[in-house]
mmCIF file of C-alpha atoms in Angstrom:
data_model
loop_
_atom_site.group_PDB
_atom_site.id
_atom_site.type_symbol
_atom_site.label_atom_id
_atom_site.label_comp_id
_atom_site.label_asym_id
_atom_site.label_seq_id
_atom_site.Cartn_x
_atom_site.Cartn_y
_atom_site.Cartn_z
ATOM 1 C CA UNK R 1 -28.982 7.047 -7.641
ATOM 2 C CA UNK R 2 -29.375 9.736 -4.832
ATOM 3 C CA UNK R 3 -26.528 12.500 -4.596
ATOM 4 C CA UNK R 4 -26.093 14.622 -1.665
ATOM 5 C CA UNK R 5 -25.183 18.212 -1.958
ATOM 6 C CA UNK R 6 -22.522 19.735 -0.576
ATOM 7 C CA UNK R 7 -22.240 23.354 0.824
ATOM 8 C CA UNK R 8 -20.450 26.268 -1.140
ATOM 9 C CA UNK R 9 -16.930 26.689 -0.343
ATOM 10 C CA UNK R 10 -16.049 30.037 1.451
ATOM 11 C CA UNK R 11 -13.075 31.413 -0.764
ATOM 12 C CA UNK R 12 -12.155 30.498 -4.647
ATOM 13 C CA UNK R 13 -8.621 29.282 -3.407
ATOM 14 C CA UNK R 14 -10.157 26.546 -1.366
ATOM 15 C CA UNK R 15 -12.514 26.329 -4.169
ATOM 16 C CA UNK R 16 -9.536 25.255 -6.296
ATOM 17 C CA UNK R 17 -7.755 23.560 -4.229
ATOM 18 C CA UNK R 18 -11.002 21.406 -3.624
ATOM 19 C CA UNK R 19 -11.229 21.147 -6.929
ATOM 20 C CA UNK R 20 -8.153 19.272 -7.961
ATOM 21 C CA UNK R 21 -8.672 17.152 -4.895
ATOM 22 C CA UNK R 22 -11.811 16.041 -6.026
ATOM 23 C CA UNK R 23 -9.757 15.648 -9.656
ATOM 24 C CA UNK R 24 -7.423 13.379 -7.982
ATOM 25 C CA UNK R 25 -10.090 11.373 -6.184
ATOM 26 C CA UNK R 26 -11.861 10.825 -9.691
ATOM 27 C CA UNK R 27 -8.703 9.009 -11.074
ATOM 28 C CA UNK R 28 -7.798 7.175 -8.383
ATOM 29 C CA UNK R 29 -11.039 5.733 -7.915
ATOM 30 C CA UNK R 30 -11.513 4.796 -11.638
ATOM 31 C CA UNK R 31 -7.750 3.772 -11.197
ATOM 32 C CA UNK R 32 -9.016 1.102 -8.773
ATOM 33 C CA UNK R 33 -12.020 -0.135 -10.358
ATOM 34 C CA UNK R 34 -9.804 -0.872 -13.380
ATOM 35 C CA UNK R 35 -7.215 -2.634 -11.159
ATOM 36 C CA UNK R 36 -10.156 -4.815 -9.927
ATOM 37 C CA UNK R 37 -10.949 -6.475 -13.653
ATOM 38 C CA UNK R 38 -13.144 -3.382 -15.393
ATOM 39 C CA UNK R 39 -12.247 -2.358 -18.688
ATOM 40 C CA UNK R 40 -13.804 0.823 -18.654
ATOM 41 C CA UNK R 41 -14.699 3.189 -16.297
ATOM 42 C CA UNK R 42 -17.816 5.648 -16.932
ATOM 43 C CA UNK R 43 -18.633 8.983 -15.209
ATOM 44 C CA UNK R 44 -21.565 11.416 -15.899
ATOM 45 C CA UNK R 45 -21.144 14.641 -14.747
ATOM 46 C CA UNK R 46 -22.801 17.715 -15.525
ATOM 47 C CA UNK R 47 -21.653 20.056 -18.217
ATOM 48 C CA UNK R 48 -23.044 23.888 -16.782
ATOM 49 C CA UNK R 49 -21.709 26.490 -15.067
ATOM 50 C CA UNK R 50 -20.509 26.139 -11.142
ATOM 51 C CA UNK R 51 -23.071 29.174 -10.712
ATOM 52 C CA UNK R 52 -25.873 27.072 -11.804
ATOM 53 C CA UNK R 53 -24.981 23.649 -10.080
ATOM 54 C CA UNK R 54 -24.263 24.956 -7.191
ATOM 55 C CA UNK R 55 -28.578 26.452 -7.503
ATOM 56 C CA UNK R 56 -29.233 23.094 -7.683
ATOM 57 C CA UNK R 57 -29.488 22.765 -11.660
ATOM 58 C CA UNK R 58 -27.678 19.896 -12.027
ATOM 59 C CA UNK R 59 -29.868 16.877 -10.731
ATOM 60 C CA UNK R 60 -32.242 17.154 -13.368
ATOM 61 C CA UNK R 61 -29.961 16.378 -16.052
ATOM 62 C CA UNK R 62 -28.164 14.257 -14.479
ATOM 63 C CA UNK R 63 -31.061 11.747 -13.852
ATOM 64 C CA UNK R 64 -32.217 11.957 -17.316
ATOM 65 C CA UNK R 65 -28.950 11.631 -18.492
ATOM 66 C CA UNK R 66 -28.399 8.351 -16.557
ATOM 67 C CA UNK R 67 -31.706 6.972 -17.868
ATOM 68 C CA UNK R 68 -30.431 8.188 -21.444
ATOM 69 C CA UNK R 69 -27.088 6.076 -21.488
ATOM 70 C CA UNK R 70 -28.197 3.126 -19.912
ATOM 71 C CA UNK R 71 -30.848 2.935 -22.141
ATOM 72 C CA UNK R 72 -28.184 3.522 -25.214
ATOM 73 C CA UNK R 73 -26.241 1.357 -23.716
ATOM 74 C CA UNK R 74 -29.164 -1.815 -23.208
ATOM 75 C CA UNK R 75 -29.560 -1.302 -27.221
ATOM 76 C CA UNK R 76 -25.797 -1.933 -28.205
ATOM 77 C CA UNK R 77 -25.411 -4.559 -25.798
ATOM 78 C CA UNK R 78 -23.267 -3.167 -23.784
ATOM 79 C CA UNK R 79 -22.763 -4.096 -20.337
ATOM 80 C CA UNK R 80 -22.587 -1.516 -17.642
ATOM 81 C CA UNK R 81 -22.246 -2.072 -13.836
ATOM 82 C CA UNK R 82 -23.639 1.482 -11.457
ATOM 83 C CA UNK R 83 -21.040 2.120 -8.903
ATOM 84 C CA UNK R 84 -22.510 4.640 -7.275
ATOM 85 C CA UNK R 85 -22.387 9.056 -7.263
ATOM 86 C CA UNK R 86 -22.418 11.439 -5.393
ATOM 87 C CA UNK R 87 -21.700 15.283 -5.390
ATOM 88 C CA UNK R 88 -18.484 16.882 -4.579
ATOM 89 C CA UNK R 89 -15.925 20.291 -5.772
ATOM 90 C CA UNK R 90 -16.725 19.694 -9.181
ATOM 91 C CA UNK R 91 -20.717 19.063 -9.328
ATOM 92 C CA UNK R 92 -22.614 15.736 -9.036
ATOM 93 C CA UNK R 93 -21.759 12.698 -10.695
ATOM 94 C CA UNK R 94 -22.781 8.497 -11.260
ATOM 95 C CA UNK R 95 -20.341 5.967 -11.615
ATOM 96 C CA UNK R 96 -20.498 2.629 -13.707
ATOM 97 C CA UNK R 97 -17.923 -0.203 -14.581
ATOM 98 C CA UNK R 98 -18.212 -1.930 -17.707
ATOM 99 C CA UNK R 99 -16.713 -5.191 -19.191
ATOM 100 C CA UNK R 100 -17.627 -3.876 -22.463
ATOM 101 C CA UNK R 101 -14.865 -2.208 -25.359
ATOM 102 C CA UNK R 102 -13.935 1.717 -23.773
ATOM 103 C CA UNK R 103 -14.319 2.890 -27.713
ATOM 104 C CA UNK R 104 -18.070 1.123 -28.223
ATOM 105 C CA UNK R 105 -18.994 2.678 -24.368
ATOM 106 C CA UNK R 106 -17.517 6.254 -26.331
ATOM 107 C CA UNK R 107 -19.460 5.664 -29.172
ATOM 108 C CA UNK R 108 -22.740 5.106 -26.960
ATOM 109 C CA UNK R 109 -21.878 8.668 -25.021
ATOM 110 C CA UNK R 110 -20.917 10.584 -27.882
ATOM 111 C CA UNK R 111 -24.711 9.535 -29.132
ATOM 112 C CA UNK R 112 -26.531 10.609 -25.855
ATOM 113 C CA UNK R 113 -24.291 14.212 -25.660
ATOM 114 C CA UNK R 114 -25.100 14.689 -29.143
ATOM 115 C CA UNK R 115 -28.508 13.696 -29.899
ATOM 116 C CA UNK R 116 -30.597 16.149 -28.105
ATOM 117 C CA UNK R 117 -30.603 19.436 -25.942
ATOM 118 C CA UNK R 118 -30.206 17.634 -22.584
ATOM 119 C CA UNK R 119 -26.984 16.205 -23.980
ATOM 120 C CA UNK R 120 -25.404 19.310 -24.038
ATOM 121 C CA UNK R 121 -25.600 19.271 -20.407
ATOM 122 C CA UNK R 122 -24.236 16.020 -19.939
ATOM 123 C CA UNK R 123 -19.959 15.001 -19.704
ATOM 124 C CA UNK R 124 -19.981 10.959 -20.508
ATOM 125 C CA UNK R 125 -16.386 10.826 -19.369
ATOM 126 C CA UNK R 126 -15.143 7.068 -20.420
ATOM 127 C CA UNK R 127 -11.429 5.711 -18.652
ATOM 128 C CA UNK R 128 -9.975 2.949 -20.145
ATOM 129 C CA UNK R 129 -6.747 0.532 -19.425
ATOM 130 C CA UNK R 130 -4.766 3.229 -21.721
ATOM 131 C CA UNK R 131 -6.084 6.141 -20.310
ATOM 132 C CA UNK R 132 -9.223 8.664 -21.316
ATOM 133 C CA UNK R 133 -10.952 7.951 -24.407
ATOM 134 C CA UNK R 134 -11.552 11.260 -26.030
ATOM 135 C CA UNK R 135 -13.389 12.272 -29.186
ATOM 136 C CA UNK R 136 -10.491 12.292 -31.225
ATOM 137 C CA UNK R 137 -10.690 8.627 -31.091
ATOM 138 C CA UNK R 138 -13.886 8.862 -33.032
ATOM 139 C CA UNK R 139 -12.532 11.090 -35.708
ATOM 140 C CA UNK R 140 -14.220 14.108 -34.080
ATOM 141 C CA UNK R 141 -13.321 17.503 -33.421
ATOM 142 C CA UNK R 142 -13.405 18.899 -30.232
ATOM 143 C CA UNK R 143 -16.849 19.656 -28.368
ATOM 144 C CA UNK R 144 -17.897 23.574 -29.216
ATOM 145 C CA UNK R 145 -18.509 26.290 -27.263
ATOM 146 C CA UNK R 146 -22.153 27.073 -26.848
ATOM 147 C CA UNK R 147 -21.951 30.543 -27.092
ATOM 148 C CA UNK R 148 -19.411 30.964 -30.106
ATOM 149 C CA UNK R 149 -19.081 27.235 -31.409
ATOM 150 C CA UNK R 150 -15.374 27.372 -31.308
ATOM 151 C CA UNK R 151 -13.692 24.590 -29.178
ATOM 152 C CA UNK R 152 -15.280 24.425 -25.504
ATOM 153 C CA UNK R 153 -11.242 23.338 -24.000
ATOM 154 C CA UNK R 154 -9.808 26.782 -25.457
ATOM 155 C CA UNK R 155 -12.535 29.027 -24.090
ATOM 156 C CA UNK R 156 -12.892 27.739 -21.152
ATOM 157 C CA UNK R 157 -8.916 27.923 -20.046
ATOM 158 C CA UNK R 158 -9.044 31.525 -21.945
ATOM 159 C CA UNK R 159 -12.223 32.807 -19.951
ATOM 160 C CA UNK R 160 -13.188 33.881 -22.624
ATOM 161 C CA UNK R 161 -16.755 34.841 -21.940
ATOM 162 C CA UNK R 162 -18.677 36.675 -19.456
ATOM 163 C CA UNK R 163 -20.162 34.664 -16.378
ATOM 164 C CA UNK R 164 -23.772 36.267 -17.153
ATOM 165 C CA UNK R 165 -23.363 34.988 -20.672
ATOM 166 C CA UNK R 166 -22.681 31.209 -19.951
ATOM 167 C CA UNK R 167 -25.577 31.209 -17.167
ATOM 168 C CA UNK R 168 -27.658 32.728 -19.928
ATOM 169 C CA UNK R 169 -26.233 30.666 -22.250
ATOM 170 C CA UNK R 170 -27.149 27.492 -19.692
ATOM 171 C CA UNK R 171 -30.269 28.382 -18.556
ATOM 172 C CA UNK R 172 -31.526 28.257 -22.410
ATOM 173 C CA UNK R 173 -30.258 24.890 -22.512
ATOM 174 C CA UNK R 174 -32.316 23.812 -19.707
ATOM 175 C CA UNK R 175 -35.371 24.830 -20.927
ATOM 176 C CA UNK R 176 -35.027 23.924 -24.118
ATOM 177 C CA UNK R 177 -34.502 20.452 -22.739
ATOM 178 C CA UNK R 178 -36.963 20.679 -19.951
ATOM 179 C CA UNK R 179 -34.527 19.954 -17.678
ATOM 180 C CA UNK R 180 -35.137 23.280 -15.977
ATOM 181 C CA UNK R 181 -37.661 21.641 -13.870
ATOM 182 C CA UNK R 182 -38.463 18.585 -11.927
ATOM 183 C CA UNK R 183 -40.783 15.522 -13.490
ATOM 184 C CA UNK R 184 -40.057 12.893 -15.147
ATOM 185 C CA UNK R 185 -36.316 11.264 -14.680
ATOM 186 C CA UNK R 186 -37.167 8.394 -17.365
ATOM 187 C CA UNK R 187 -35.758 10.062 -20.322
ATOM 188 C CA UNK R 188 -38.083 11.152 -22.092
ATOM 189 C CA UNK R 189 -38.004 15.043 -21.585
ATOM 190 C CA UNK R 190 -35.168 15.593 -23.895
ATOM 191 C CA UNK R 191 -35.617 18.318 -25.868
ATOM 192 C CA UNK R 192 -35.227 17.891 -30.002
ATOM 193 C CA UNK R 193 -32.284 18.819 -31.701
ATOM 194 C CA UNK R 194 -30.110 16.047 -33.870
ATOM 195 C CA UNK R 195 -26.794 17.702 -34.300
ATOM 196 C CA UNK R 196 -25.488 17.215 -38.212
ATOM 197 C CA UNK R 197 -22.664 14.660 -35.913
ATOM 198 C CA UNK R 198 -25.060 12.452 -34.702
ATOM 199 C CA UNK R 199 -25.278 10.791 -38.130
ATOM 200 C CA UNK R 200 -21.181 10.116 -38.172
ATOM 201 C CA UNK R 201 -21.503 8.763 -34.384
ATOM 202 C CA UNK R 202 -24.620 6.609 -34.888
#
């Protein structure tokens, strides 16, 4: 599961305007591998600030994370197929089809973003058929912020906090889930924090 970085952009407009490219790649090629007879479509990407992927942040977590959910995903039986990753506008990513239920695959994310402190820094994006398959399927409420625990979505489009205090914000993360540093990809390294959620998701 090697990804290959890619350079920083040289302006925020072609920053953005890679950026919704790479959005439009993402769902055309889940698009296709649902075409082909998948009925889901998973994507790990990493959940930190651009600042700190593009430092190189991101491949920690993202290995650990991958060993995480298949692992999750071995115990509830649920089939997954890798597809490949890679890295791109919007960070570095791994790609799996599954002939397994979109809502189960959900159910096994929702349990790997929630269980620890390396979840935080993990998106378990899951496509089906229909469309996305979002919390609210679960009965959830949106994921928080981690600076004020309000929803992430409305800060986020509302900028609503200072660069400095998400990478500070981030960088705690990390460490908590000793993902601030290279070793071991298997897993294990997760940090320990059980979210009161985890018991509804389980």
């Amino acid at each position: 599961m090697s990804i290959t970085a890619i350079p920083r952009l040289a302006s925020p407009d072609a920053e953005l305007s890679a950026a919704l490219a790479e959005r439009e790649r993402r769902v055309a090629e889940g698009s296709a591998l649902l075409h082909a007879g998948a009925l889901a479509v998973v994507r790990l990407s990493a959940r930190m600030p651009a600042s700190l992927r593009r430092r190189g942040m991101a491949g920690v977590p993202i290995a650990r994370g991958a060993a995480l959910f298949e692992s999750e995903c071995r115990r509830r039986a649920l089939h997954l197929k890798y597809e490949g990753g890679g890295d791109g506008a919007l960070g570095p990513w791994l790609l799996w089809s599954s002939s397994a239920p979109p809502l189960a695959l959900k159910t096994a994310a929702l349990y790997v973003e929630e269980s620890s402190w390396l979840g935080l820094l993990l998106d378990l994006d899951i496509q089906g058929s229909q469309g996305a398959i979002g919390r609210a399927e679960l009965c959830l409420p949106p994921r928080s912020c981690v600076i004020c625990g309000g929803p992430s979505m409305v800060c986020s489009g509302r900028l609503a906090h200072p660069v400095s205090s998400l990478d500070a914000a981030f960088m705690y993360i990390l460490k908590r889930s000793g993902a601030d540093r290279l070793g071991s990809q298997d897993g294990n390294a997760v940090g320990a924090s059980t979210p009161l959620t985890i018991r509804e998701i389980a």
